[in-house]
Phi, psi and omega in degrees: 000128187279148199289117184286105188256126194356143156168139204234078204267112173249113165264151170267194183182138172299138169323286230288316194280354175261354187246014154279288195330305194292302223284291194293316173316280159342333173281286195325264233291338161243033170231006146057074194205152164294178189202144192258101166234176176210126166242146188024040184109326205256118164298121174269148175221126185232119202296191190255348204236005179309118166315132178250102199232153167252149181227153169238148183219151210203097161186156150079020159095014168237189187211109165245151174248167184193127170278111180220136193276047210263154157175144177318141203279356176248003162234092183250032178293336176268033179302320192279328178327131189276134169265151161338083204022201205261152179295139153309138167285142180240118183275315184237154158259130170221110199239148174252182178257340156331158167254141201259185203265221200268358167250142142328142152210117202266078166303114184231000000 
């Protein structure tokens, strides 16, 4: 497995392709299964066991929430587990340069 390097993306995605997303995500999480998604080019595998958190951020004249997916890059213990139907498609990539920490996080 090749070494996974830092990284920090934010995509947009038409309504229709984010309420496909949020719907199979919402299957995982209440079936309690891991989950396959692809952002900006990249296949994500989101353990079954993964922090589910909402953030609301509030400055500089706008307002965002973000759905976030976090666990540790060593915990892939549900790896034989079946995931959640087929990864998603991406038409454009937009990657920024920041780095993210020591988690994964899957903005959905």
């Amino acid at each position: 497995m090749a070494p996974r390097v830092p990284r920090d993306v934010e995509q947009e995605y038409p309504t229709a392709e984010v309420v496909a997303k949020l719907r199979r995500l919402a299957d995982a999480l209440e079936t309690e299964k891991p989950f396959r998604i692809q952002i900006a080019g990249e296949r994500i595998r989101v353990p079954a066991h993964a922090t589910f958190s909402i953030e609301h951020e509030r400055g500089d004249g706008e307002e965002e929430i973000e759905f976030q997916l976090k666990w540790k890059l060593d915990d892939d213990s549900d790896e034989d587990e079946d995931d959640s139907e087929s990864d998603d498609e991406d038409s454009e990539d937009s990657d920024s340069g920041s780095a993210d920490d020591a988690a994964d996080k899957a903005v959905v």
